[in-house]
mmCIF file with all atom_site columns, C-alpha atoms in Angstrom:
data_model
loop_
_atom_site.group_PDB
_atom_site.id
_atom_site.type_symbol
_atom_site.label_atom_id
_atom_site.label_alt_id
_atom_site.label_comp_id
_atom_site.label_asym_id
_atom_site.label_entity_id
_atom_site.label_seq_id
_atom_site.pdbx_PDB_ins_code
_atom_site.Cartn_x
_atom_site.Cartn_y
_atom_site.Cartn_z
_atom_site.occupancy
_atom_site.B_iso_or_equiv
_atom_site.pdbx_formal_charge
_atom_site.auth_seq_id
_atom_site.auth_comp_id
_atom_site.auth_asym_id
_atom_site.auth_atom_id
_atom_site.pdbx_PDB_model_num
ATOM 1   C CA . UNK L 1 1   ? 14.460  7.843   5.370   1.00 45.00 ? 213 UNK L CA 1
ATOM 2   C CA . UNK L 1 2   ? 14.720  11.016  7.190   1.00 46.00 ? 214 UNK L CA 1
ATOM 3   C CA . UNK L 1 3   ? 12.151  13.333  5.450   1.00 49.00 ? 215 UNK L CA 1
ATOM 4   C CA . UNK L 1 4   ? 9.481   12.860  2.833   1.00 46.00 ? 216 UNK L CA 1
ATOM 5   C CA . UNK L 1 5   ? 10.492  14.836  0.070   1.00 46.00 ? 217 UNK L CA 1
ATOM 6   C CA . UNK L 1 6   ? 8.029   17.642  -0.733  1.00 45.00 ? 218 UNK L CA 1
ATOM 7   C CA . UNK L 1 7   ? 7.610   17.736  -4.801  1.00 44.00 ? 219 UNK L CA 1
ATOM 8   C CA . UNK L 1 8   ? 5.849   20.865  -6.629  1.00 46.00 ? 220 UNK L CA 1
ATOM 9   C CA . UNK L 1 9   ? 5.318   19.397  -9.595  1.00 44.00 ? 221 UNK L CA 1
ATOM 10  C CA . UNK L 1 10  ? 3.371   16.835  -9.829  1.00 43.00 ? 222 UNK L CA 1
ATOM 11  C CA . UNK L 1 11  ? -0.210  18.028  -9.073  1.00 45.00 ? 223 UNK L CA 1
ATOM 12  C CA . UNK L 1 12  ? -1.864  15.447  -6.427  1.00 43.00 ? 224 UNK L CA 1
ATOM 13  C CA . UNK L 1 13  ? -4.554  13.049  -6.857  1.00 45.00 ? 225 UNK L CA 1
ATOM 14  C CA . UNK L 1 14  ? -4.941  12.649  -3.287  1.00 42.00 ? 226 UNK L CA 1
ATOM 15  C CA . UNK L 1 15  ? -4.799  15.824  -0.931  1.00 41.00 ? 227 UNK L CA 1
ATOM 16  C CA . UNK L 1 16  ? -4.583  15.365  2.758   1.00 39.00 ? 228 UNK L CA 1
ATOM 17  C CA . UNK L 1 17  ? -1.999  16.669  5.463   1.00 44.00 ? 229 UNK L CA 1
ATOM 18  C CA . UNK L 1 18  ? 1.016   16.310  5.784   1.00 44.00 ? 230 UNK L CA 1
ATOM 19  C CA . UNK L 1 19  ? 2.650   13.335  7.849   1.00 50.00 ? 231 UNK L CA 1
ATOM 20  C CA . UNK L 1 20  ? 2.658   14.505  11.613  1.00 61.00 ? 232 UNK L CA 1
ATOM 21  C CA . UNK L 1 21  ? 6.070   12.277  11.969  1.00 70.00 ? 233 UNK L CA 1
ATOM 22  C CA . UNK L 1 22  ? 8.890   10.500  9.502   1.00 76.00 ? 234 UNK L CA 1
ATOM 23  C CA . UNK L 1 23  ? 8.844   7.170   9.202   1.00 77.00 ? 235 UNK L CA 1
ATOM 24  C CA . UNK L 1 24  ? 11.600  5.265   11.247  1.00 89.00 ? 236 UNK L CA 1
ATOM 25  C CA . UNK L 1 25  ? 10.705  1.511   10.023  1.00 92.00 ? 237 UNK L CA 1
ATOM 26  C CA . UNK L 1 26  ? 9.823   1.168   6.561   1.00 93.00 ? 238 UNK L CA 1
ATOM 27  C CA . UNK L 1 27  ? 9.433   -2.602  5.080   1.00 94.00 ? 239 UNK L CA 1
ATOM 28  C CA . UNK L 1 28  ? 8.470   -3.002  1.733   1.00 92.00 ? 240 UNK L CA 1
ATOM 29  C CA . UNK L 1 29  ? 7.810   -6.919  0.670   1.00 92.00 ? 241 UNK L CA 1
ATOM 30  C CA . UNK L 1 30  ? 6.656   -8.216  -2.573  1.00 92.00 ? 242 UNK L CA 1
ATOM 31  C CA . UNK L 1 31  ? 3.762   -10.372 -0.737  1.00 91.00 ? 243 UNK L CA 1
ATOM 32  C CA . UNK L 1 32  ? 2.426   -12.514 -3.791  1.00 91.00 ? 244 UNK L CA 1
ATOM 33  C CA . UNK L 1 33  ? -0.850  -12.542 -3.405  1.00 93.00 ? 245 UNK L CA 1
ATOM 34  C CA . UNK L 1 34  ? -1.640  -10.953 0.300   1.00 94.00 ? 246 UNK L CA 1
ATOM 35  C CA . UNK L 1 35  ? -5.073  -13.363 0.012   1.00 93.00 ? 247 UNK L CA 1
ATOM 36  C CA . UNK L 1 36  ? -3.241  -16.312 0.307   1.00 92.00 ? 248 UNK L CA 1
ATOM 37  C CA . UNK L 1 37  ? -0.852  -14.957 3.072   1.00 91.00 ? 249 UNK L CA 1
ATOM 38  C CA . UNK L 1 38  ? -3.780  -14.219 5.008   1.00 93.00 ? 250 UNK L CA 1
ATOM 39  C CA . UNK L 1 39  ? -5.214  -17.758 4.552   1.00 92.00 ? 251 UNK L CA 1
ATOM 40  C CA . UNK L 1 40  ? -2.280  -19.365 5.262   1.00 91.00 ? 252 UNK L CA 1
ATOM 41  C CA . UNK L 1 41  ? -0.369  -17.829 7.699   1.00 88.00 ? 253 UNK L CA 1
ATOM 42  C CA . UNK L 1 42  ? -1.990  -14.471 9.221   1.00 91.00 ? 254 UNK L CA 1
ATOM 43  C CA . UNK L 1 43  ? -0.209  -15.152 12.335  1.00 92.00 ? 255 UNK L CA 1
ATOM 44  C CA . UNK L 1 44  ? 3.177   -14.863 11.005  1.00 90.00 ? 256 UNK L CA 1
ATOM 45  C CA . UNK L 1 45  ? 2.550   -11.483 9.704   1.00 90.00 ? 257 UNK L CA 1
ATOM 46  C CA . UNK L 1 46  ? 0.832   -10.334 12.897  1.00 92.00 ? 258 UNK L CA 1
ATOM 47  C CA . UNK L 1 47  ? 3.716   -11.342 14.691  1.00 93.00 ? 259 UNK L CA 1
ATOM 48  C CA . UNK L 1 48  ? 6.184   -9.743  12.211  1.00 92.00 ? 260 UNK L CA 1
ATOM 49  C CA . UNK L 1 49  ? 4.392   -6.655  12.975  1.00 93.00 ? 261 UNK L CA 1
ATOM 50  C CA . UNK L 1 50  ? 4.307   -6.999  16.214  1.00 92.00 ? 262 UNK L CA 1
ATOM 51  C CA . UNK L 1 51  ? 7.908   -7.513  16.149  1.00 94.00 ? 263 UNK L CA 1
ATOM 52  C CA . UNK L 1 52  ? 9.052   -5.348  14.201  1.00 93.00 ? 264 UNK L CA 1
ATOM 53  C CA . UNK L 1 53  ? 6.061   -2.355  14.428  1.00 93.00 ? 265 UNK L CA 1
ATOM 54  C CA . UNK L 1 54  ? 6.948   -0.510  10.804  1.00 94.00 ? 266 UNK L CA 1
ATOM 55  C CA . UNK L 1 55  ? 6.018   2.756   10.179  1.00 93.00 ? 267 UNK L CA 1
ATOM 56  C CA . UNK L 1 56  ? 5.719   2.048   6.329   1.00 93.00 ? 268 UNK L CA 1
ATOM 57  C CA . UNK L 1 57  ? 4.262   -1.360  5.273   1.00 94.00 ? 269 UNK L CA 1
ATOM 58  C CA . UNK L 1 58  ? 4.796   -1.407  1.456   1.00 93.00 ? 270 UNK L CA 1
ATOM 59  C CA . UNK L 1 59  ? 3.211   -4.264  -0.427  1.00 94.00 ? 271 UNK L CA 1
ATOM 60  C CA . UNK L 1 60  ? 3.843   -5.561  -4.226  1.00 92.00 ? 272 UNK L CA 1
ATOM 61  C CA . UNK L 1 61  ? 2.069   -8.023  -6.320  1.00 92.00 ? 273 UNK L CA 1
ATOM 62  C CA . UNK L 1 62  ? -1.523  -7.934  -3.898  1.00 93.00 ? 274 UNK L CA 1
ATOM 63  C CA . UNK L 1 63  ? -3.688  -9.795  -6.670  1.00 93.00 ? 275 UNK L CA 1
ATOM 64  C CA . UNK L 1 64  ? -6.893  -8.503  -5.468  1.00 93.00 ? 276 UNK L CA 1
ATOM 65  C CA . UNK L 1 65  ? -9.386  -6.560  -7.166  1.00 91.00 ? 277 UNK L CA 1
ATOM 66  C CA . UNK L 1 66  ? -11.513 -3.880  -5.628  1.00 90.00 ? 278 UNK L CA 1
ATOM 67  C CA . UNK L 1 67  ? -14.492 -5.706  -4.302  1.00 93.00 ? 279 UNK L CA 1
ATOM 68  C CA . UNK L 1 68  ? -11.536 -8.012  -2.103  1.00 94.00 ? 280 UNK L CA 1
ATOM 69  C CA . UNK L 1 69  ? -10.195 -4.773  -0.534  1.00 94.00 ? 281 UNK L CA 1
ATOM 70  C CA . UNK L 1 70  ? -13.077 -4.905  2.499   1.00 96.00 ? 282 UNK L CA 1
ATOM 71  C CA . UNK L 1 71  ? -12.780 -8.431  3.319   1.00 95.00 ? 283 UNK L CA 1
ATOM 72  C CA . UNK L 1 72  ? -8.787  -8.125  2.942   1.00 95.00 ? 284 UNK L CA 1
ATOM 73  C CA . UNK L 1 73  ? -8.548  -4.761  5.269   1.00 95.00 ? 285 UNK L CA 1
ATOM 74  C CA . UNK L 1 74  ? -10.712 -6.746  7.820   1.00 95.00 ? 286 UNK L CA 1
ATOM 75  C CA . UNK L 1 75  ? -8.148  -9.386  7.683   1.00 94.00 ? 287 UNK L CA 1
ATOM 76  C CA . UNK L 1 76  ? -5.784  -6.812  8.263   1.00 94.00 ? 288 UNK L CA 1
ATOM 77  C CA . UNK L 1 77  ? -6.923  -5.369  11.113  1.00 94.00 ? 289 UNK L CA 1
ATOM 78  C CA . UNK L 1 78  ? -7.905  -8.589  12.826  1.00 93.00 ? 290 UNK L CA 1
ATOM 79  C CA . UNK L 1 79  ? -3.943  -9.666  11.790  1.00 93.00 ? 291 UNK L CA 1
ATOM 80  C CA . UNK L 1 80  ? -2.134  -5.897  12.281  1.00 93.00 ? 292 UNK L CA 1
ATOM 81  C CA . UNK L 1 81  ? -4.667  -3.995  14.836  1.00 92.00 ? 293 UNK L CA 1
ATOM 82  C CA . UNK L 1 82  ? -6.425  -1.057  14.231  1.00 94.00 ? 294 UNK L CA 1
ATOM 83  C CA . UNK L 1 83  ? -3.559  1.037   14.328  1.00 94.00 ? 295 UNK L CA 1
ATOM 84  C CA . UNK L 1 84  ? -2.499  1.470   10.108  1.00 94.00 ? 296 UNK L CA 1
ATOM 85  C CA . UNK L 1 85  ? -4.384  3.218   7.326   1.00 92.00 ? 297 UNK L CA 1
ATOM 86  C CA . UNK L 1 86  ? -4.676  1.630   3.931   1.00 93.00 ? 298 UNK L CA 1
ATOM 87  C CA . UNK L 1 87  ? -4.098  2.935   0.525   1.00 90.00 ? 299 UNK L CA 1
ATOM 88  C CA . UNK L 1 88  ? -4.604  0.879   -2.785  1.00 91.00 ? 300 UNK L CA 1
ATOM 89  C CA . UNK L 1 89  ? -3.409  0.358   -6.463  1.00 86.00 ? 301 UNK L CA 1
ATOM 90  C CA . UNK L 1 90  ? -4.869  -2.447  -7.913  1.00 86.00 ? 302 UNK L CA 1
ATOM 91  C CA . UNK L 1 91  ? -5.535  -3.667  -11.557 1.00 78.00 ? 303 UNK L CA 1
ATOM 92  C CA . UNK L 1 92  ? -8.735  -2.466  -12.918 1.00 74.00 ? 304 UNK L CA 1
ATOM 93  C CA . UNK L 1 93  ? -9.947  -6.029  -13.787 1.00 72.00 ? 305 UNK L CA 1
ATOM 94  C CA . UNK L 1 94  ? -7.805  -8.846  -12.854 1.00 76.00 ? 306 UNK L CA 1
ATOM 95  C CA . UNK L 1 95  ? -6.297  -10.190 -10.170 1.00 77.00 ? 307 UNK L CA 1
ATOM 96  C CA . UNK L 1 96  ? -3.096  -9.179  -11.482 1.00 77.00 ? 308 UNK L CA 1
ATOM 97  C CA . UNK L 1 97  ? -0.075  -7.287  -10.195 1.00 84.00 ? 309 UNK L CA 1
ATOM 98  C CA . UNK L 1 98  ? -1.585  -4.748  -7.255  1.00 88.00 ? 310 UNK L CA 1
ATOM 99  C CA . UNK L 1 99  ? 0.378   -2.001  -5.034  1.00 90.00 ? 311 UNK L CA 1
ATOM 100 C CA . UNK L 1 100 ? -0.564  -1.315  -0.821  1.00 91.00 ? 312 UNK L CA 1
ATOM 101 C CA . UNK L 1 101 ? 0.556   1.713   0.990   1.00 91.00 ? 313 UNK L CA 1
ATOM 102 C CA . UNK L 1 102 ? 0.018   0.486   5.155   1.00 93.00 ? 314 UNK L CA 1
ATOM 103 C CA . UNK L 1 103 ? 1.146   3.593   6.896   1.00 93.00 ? 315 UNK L CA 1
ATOM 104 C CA . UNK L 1 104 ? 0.388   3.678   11.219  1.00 93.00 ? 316 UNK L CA 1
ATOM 105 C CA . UNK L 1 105 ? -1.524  6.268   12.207  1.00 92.00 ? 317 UNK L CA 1
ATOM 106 C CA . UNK L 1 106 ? 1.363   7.606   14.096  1.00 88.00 ? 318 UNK L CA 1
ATOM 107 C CA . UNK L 1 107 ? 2.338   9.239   10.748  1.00 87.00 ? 319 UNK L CA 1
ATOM 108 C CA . UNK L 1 108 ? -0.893  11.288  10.349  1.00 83.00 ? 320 UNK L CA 1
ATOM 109 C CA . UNK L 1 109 ? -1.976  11.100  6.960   1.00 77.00 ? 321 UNK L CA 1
ATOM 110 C CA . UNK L 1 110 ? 0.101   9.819   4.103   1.00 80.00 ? 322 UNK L CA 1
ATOM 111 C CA . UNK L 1 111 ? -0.120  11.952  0.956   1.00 77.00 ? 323 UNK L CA 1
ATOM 112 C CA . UNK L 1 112 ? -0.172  9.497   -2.032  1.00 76.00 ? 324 UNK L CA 1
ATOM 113 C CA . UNK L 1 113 ? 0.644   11.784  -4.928  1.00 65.00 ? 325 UNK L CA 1
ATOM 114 C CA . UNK L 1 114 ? 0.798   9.653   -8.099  1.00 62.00 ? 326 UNK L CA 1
ATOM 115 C CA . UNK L 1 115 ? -0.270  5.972   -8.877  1.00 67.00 ? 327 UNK L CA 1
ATOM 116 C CA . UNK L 1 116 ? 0.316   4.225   -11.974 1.00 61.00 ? 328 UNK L CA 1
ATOM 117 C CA . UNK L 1 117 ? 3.162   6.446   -13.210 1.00 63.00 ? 329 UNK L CA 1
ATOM 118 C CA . UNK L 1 118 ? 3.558   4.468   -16.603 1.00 62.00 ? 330 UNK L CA 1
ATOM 119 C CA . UNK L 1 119 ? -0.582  4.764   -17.030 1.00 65.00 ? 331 UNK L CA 1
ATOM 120 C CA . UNK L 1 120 ? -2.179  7.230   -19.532 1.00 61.00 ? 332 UNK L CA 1
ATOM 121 C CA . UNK L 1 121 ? -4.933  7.244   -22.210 1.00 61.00 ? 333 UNK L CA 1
ATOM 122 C CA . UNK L 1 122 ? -2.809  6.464   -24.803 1.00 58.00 ? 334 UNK L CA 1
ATOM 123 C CA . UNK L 1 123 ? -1.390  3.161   -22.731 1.00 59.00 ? 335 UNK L CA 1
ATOM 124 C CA . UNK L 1 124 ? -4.488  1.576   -20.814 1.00 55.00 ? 336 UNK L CA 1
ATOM 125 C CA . UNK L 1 125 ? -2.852  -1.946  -20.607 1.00 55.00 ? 337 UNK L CA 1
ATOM 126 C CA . UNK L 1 126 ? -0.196  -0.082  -18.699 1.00 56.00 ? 338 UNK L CA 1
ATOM 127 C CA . UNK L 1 127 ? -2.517  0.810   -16.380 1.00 63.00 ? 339 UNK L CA 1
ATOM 128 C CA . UNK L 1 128 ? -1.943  -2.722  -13.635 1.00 67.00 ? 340 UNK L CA 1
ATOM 129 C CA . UNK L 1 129 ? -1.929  -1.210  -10.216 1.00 71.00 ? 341 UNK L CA 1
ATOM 130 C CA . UNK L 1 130 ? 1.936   -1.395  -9.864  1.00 70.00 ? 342 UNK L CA 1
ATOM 131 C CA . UNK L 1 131 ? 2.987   1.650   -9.074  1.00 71.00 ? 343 UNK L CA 1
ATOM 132 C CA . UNK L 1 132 ? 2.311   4.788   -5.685  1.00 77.00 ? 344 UNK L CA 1
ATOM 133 C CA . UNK L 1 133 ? 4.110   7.522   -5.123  1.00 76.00 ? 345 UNK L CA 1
ATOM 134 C CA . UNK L 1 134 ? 3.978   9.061   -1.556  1.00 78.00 ? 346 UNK L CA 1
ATOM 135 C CA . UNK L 1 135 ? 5.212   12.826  -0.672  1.00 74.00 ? 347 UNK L CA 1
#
């Protein structure tokens, strides 16, 4: 990924600079429940990161909810270092499905644009935390 494409017209939800650099190493991983990795085997992923130092950390299927997210970012941290920002998508009530942006700080802010793209009014129950978009 050379450039993050700048897009007009969605309106943000989320406003904050640009990136100050492009992402070299982007990893996404579909992490199944990043709890349980954390439990069982936080040293793996710290040494994956370690290893491999990604610009981009993309995470699918989380199953956290929101009052998780401060234990689980300390986890992080302790597992990653200090160096990555954290942005969220999680089902409103369950522990069910769940989206994480981990950029390093290297980037400079991450704009998240759009979560939940199938989500509206109309649709609640679409509504499970699955989806980010960053610009």
């Amino acid at each position: 990924m050379d450039k993050f494409v700048k897009r007009t017209k969605r309106n943000p939800t989320t406003t904050i600079p640009v990136a100050l650099c492009d992402p070299n190493v982007v990893v996404s991983w579909n992490i199944d429940s990043i709890k349980l990795r954390l439990e069982k085997n936080a040293s793996d992923l710290s040494a994956f990161v370690a290893r491999v130092q990604p610009d981009l950390l993309l995470l699918q299927e989380c199953r956290i909810v929101r009052d998780d997210v401060p234990t689980i970012q300390h986890k992080l941290k302790a597992a990653i270092g200090n160096d990555y920002t954290f942005n969220w998508n999680l089902h409103p009530q369950t522990r069910y499905s769940g989206t994480a942006i981990i950029a390093h700080k290297r980037l400079g802010h991450v704009q998240v644009a759009c979560k939940d793209l199938l989500c509206s009014d109309k649709e609640p129950k679409l509504c499970e935390g699955r989806t980010q978009v960053i610009e």
